[in-house]
Structure formats: structure tokens, C-alpha cells
CSV table of C-alpha atoms in Angstrom, one decimal:
chain,number,residue,atom,x,y,z
O,176,MET,CA,77.1,206.8,-115.5
O,177,ASP,CA,73.4,205.8,-115.7
O,178,GLN,CA,72.1,204.9,-119.1
O,179,GLN,CA,68.6,205.8,-120.2
O,180,ASN,CA,66.6,204.2,-123.0
O,181,PHE,CA,63.3,204.9,-124.5
O,182,GLN,CA,60.5,202.4,-125.4
O,183,ILE,CA,57.4,203.0,-127.3
O,184,VAL,CA,54.1,202.5,-125.4
O,185,ASN,CA,50.8,202.8,-127.2
O,186,MET,CA,47.7,204.0,-125.5
O,187,ASP,CA,44.1,204.1,-126.7
O,188,ILE,CA,42.0,206.8,-125.1
O,189,ARG,CA,38.5,208.1,-125.7
O,190,VAL,CA,37.6,211.8,-125.2
O,191,ILE,CA,34.0,212.9,-125.1
O,192,TRP,CA,33.5,216.7,-125.4
O,193,ARG,CA,30.9,219.3,-126.3
O,194,ILE,CA,30.6,223.0,-127.0
O,195,GLY,CA,30.0,225.0,-123.8
O,196,LEU,CA,26.5,226.2,-123.0
O,197,SER,CA,27.3,229.9,-123.0
O,198,ASP,CA,27.2,232.2,-126.0
O,199,ARG,CA,30.9,233.0,-125.6
O,200,ASP,CA,31.7,229.3,-125.8
O,201,ALA,CA,29.6,229.0,-129.0
O,202,LEU,CA,31.4,232.0,-130.6
O,203,ASN,CA,34.9,230.8,-129.6
O,204,SER,CA,34.2,227.3,-131.0
O,205,GLN,CA,33.4,228.9,-134.4
O,206,TYR,CA,36.1,231.5,-134.7
O,207,GLN,CA,39.1,230.2,-132.8
O,208,THR,CA,39.8,227.1,-134.9
O,209,GLU,CA,38.5,225.4,-138.0
O,210,ASP,CA,38.9,221.8,-136.8
O,211,LEU,CA,38.0,221.4,-133.2
O,212,ALA,CA,38.3,217.6,-133.3
O,213,GLY,CA,41.7,217.7,-134.8
O,214,MET,CA,42.9,220.3,-132.3
O,215,ILE,CA,41.6,218.2,-129.4
O,216,ARG,CA,43.4,215.2,-130.8
O,217,SER,CA,46.6,217.1,-131.2
O,218,LEU,CA,46.5,218.5,-127.7
O,219,ALA,CA,45.8,215.0,-126.2
O,220,ARG,CA,48.8,213.6,-128.1
O,221,GLN,CA,51.1,216.4,-126.8
O,222,ILE,CA,49.9,215.8,-123.2
O,223,LEU,CA,50.3,212.1,-123.5
O,224,VAL,CA,53.9,212.5,-124.7
O,225,THR,CA,54.6,214.7,-121.8
O,226,GLN,CA,53.1,212.3,-119.3
O,227,PHE,CA,54.9,209.3,-120.8
O,228,ALA,CA,58.3,211.0,-121.0
O,229,SER,CA,58.2,211.7,-117.2
O,230,LYS,CA,57.3,208.2,-116.1
O,231,GLN,CA,59.1,204.9,-115.8
O,232,LEU,CA,57.7,202.0,-117.8
O,233,ASP,CA,56.7,199.9,-114.8
O,234,GLU,CA,55.2,203.0,-113.1
O,235,LEU,CA,53.1,203.7,-116.2
O,236,LEU,CA,51.9,200.2,-116.6
O,237,ASP,CA,51.1,199.8,-112.9
O,238,GLU,CA,49.3,203.1,-112.5
O,239,GLN,CA,45.6,203.1,-112.1
O,240,ARG,CA,43.8,203.9,-115.3
O,241,ALA,CA,41.1,206.0,-113.6
O,242,THR,CA,43.7,208.2,-111.9
O,243,LEU,CA,45.7,208.6,-115.1
O,244,ALA,CA,42.5,209.4,-117.1
O,245,SER,CA,41.4,212.0,-114.6
O,246,GLU,CA,44.8,213.7,-114.8
O,247,LEU,CA,44.8,213.7,-118.6
O,248,SER,CA,41.3,215.1,-118.7
O,249,ARG,CA,42.3,217.9,-116.3
O,250,GLN,CA,45.4,218.9,-118.3
O,251,ILE,CA,43.6,218.7,-121.7
O,252,GLN,CA,40.8,220.9,-120.3
O,253,GLN,CA,43.3,223.5,-119.1
O,254,ARG,CA,44.9,223.7,-122.5
O,255,LEU,CA,41.5,224.0,-124.2
O,256,THR,CA,40.4,226.8,-121.8
O,257,ALA,CA,43.7,228.7,-122.2
O,258,LEU,CA,43.2,228.6,-126.0
O,259,HIS,CA,39.6,229.9,-125.6
O,260,THR,CA,38.1,227.1,-127.7
O,261,GLY,CA,34.8,227.0,-126.0
O,262,VAL,CA,35.1,223.2,-125.6
O,263,GLU,CA,34.0,221.4,-122.4
O,264,LEU,CA,35.4,217.9,-121.8
O,265,LEU,CA,32.7,215.5,-120.5
O,266,PHE,CA,34.6,212.2,-120.1
O,267,THR,CA,38.1,210.8,-120.7
O,268,ARG,CA,38.7,207.1,-120.6
O,269,ILE,CA,41.8,205.0,-121.3
O,270,GLU,CA,40.7,202.1,-123.4
O,271,ALA,CA,44.0,200.1,-123.5
O,272,ILE,CA,47.7,200.4,-122.7
O,273,HIS,CA,49.9,198.4,-125.1
O,274,PRO,CA,53.4,197.8,-123.6
O,275,PRO,CA,56.5,197.3,-125.7
O,276,ALA,CA,57.0,194.0,-127.3
O,277,GLY,CA,59.9,193.1,-125.0
O,278,ALA,CA,57.8,193.8,-121.9
O,279,ALA,CA,54.5,192.4,-123.1
O,280,ASN,CA,55.0,188.9,-121.8
O,281,ALA,CA,56.1,190.1,-118.4
O,282,TYR,CA,53.3,192.6,-118.2
O,283,HIS,CA,50.7,190.0,-119.1
O,284,GLY,CA,52.2,187.7,-116.5
O,285,VAL,CA,52.0,190.4,-113.8
O,286,GLN,CA,48.4,191.0,-114.8
O,287,ALA,CA,47.6,187.3,-114.6
O,288,ALA,CA,49.2,187.1,-111.2
O,289,GLN,CA,47.3,190.1,-110.0
O,290,ILE,CA,44.0,188.6,-111.2
O,291,ALA,CA,44.9,185.3,-109.5
O,292,ALA,CA,45.8,187.2,-106.3
O,293,ASN,CA,42.5,189.1,-106.3
O,294,ALA,CA,40.5,185.9,-106.9
O,295,LEU,CA,42.3,184.2,-104.0
O,296,ILE,CA,41.6,187.2,-101.8
O,297,ALA,CA,38.0,187.2,-102.8
O,298,ARG,CA,37.7,183.5,-102.1
O,299,GLU,CA,39.3,183.8,-98.7
O,300,GLN,CA,37.1,186.7,-97.8
O,301,GLY,CA,34.1,184.7,-98.8
O,302,TYR,CA,35.3,181.8,-96.6
O,303,ALA,CA,35.9,184.1,-93.7
O,304,GLU,CA,32.4,185.6,-94.1
O,305,LYS,CA,30.9,182.1,-94.2
O,306,VAL,CA,32.8,181.0,-91.0
O,307,SER,CA,31.8,184.2,-89.3
O,308,ARG,CA,28.1,183.7,-90.2
O,309,GLU,CA,28.2,180.1,-89.0
O,310,ALA,CA,29.8,181.1,-85.8
O,311,GLN,CA,27.2,183.8,-85.2
O,312,ARG,CA,24.4,181.3,-86.0
O,313,ASN,CA,25.8,178.7,-83.6
O,314,ALA,CA,26.3,181.3,-80.9
O,315,LEU,CA,22.7,182.6,-81.4
O,316,THR,CA,21.4,179.0,-81.3
O,317,GLY,CA,23.3,178.3,-78.0
O,318,LEU,CA,22.0,181.6,-76.5
O,319,ASN,CA,18.4,180.8,-77.5
O,320,ASN,CA,18.7,177.3,-76.0
O,321,ALA,CA,20.2,178.6,-72.8
O,322,GLU,CA,17.5,181.2,-72.5
O,323,ALA,CA,14.7,178.6,-73.1
O,324,SER,CA,16.3,176.2,-70.6
O,325,ALA,CA,16.6,178.9,-68.0
O,326,ALA,CA,13.0,180.0,-68.6
O,327,GLU,CA,11.8,176.4,-68.2
O,328,ASN,CA,13.8,175.8,-65.0
O,329,LEU,CA,12.5,179.1,-63.6
O,330,SER,CA,8.9,178.1,-64.4
O,331,GLN,CA,9.4,174.7,-62.8
O,332,ALA,CA,11.0,176.3,-59.7
O,333,ARG,CA,8.1,178.8,-59.4
O,334,ALA,CA,5.5,175.9,-59.7
O,335,ALA,CA,7.4,173.9,-57.0
O,336,ALA,CA,7.4,177.0,-54.8
O,337,VAL,CA,3.7,177.5,-55.2
O,338,THR,CA,3.0,173.8,-54.5
O,339,PHE,CA,5.2,173.9,-51.4
O,340,SER,CA,3.6,177.0,-50.1
O,341,ALA,CA,0.1,175.5,-50.6
O,342,GLU,CA,1.1,172.2,-48.9
O,343,ARG,CA,2.7,174.1,-46.0
O,344,GLN,CA,-0.5,176.1,-45.4
O,345,ALA,CA,-2.6,172.9,-45.6
O,346,TRP,CA,-0.3,171.2,-43.0
O,347,GLN,CA,-0.5,174.2,-40.7
O,348,GLN,CA,-4.3,174.1,-40.9
O,349,ALA,CA,-4.9,170.3,-40.9
O,350,GLY,CA,-1.8,169.0,-39.1
O,351,GLU,CA,-1.4,165.1,-39.0
O,352,ALA,CA,-4.5,164.6,-41.1
O,353,PHE,CA,-2.8,166.3,-44.0
O,354,ILE,CA,0.3,164.2,-43.5
O,355,THR,CA,-1.8,161.0,-43.5
O,356,GLU,CA,-3.7,162.0,-46.6
O,357,ARG,CA,-0.5,162.8,-48.4
O,358,ARG,CA,1.0,159.4,-47.4
O,359,TYR,CA,-2.1,157.6,-48.7
O,360,HIS,CA,-2.1,159.7,-51.9
O,361,ILE,CA,1.6,158.9,-52.6
O,362,LEU,CA,1.0,155.1,-51.9
O,363,SER,CA,-2.0,155.0,-54.2
O,364,GLN,CA,0.0,156.6,-57.0
O,365,ALA,CA,3.0,154.3,-56.4
O,366,LEU,CA,0.9,151.1,-56.2
O,367,ALA,CA,-1.6,151.9,-58.9
O,368,HIS,CA,0.0,149.7,-61.5
O,369,THR,CA,1.7,147.2,-59.1
O,370,PRO,CA,0.2,143.6,-58.6
O,371,LEU,CA,-0.3,143.0,-54.9
O,372,LEU,CA,-0.7,139.9,-52.7
O,373,ILE,CA,-2.1,140.8,-49.3
O,374,LEU,CA,-1.9,138.4,-46.4
O,375,ASP,CA,-3.9,139.2,-43.3
O,376,SER,CA,-3.8,137.1,-40.2
O,377,HIS,CA,-7.0,138.6,-39.0
O,378,LEU,CA,-9.1,136.9,-41.6
O,379,GLN,CA,-11.6,134.5,-39.9
O,380,GLY,CA,-13.8,131.8,-41.2
O,381,SER,CA,-13.6,128.4,-42.8
O,382,SER,CA,-12.4,129.8,-46.2
O,383,GLU,CA,-9.0,131.0,-45.0
O,384,PRO,CA,-6.5,131.5,-47.9
O,385,VAL,CA,-3.9,128.7,-48.2
O,386,LEU,CA,-0.6,129.1,-50.2
O,387,ASP,CA,0.6,125.8,-51.6
O,388,LEU,CA,4.3,126.1,-52.0
O,389,ARG,CA,5.0,122.5,-53.0
O,390,GLN,CA,6.7,121.8,-56.3
O,391,TYR,CA,5.7,118.9,-58.6
O,392,PRO,CA,7.6,117.4,-61.5
O,393,ALA,CA,6.3,118.0,-64.9
O,394,LEU,CA,3.9,115.2,-66.1
O,395,SER,CA,4.6,113.6,-69.5
O,396,ASP,CA,1.8,113.4,-72.0
O,397,SER,CA,0.5,109.8,-72.1
O,398,THR,CA,-1.5,110.4,-75.2
O,399,ALA,CA,1.6,111.2,-77.3
O,400,PRO,CA,2.5,108.4,-79.8
O,401,GLN,CA,5.4,106.2,-78.6
O,402,LYS,CA,8.3,105.6,-80.9
O,403,ALA,CA,8.8,102.0,-81.9
O,404,SER,CA,11.9,100.4,-80.5
O,405,THR,CA,14.6,99.3,-82.9
O,406,PRO,CA,15.6,95.6,-82.5
């Protein structure tokens, strides 16, 4: 046989209300009860007892406060409307839920674990976002570099095509003269900064160039002071 036990759970709630805007609501608020605040407090307590009695302890502690507050506000407003009090609830908020003494440590441990888990999730989400942004930036950089390189290669290819077309037309018009001119132009560019020694057997006259390829030993300096010999 299942055994049931009851534990005391305290809850702090804040209820903000006002008198309805119609004349009927104003009259009802004056003649239906003498203490509106006390009646609202009493109704809220009754509904809280009903809610707590139908829930397990862990279910009550784990339930979202916003959802529970919305349900409490709905039920309190229904009771107030049924009693023709002329009261309109504006806001209901659960300030705190105090678990029983025996479950307080476990409840706070669960809350701490949930906070740590949420912090870890937020940190990992931030890291994932950082990695994603970095990957997007690297991909965009690679794409831009590839497009720039392709544009440069295309420009060079077009320039080479224009040069080839112009030289082809010049060759068709000038023939061998263009080939000779191009050869001289290339030679002049290649030899512009190269030292040259030109030997021509057709040179005539008494001042013909002579290359002396003989090698002589290095001469010692006779003016340098001689070291004194040691006896």
C-alpha cells in the first residue's frame, strides 16, 4: 500500500489589482465586501492550497514560476469575477518558493547544478559562435583572394592576347623586318646591363687590340722594413 506524506512549502506571491473601470465594477467593489484586500488575500491562499495539494514536491519546485503565476492569476480572477467584486487583477508574481527543511539542501543543490549547466551551455554556445565567425571570416578571405588572383590572371592574359595580336599584325605587314627588329630589341634588353668584350678580326691598322694572357708572380714590396735576424 502506498504511503502519502505531506510537507509544508511556503510561497511568497505579489498580487497587483485595481477596481474595474466600469460603473458596475465601482458599485460592486463598494457593496459586495468591506475588505477587498483581505478577501483577495483569502482567495489567493485557498487557491494556493488547492494547487499545492494536487502537486508532488519535486513537480512544484521544478515548475516554471511564470507558468504557475499565470495559472494562479487566472484562477483568482475567476473567483473574483464569480463573486462580483469588481476587482481586476493586473499582475501576479511569485517572489519566492521555500522548500521544506529536509529538501532545502537538495533543492539548492539542484538549483546550483542547473545554474552551472546553463553557464556551461552559454559558454559552449559562445565558443561555437566564435568558431563559426572565424570560419566564415577565413572562407570569405580565401574567396576574396581567389577572386583577386583570378582577376589579375585574367587581366594579364588579356594583355598578353592584345600584345600577341598586335605583333602578329606587325609581322604580317613587315615580315622579316619585324622579326629582325624584335631580335635586336630583345638583345638590347638582355645585354643592357651586361659587360661585353668584343673581338673583331676585321679590325685593321697598327693599333690592333692585343690580349696579354701571361701570368706574373706577385712582386714583394722592397720598401718594407726588413726584420732583424736573430743570432
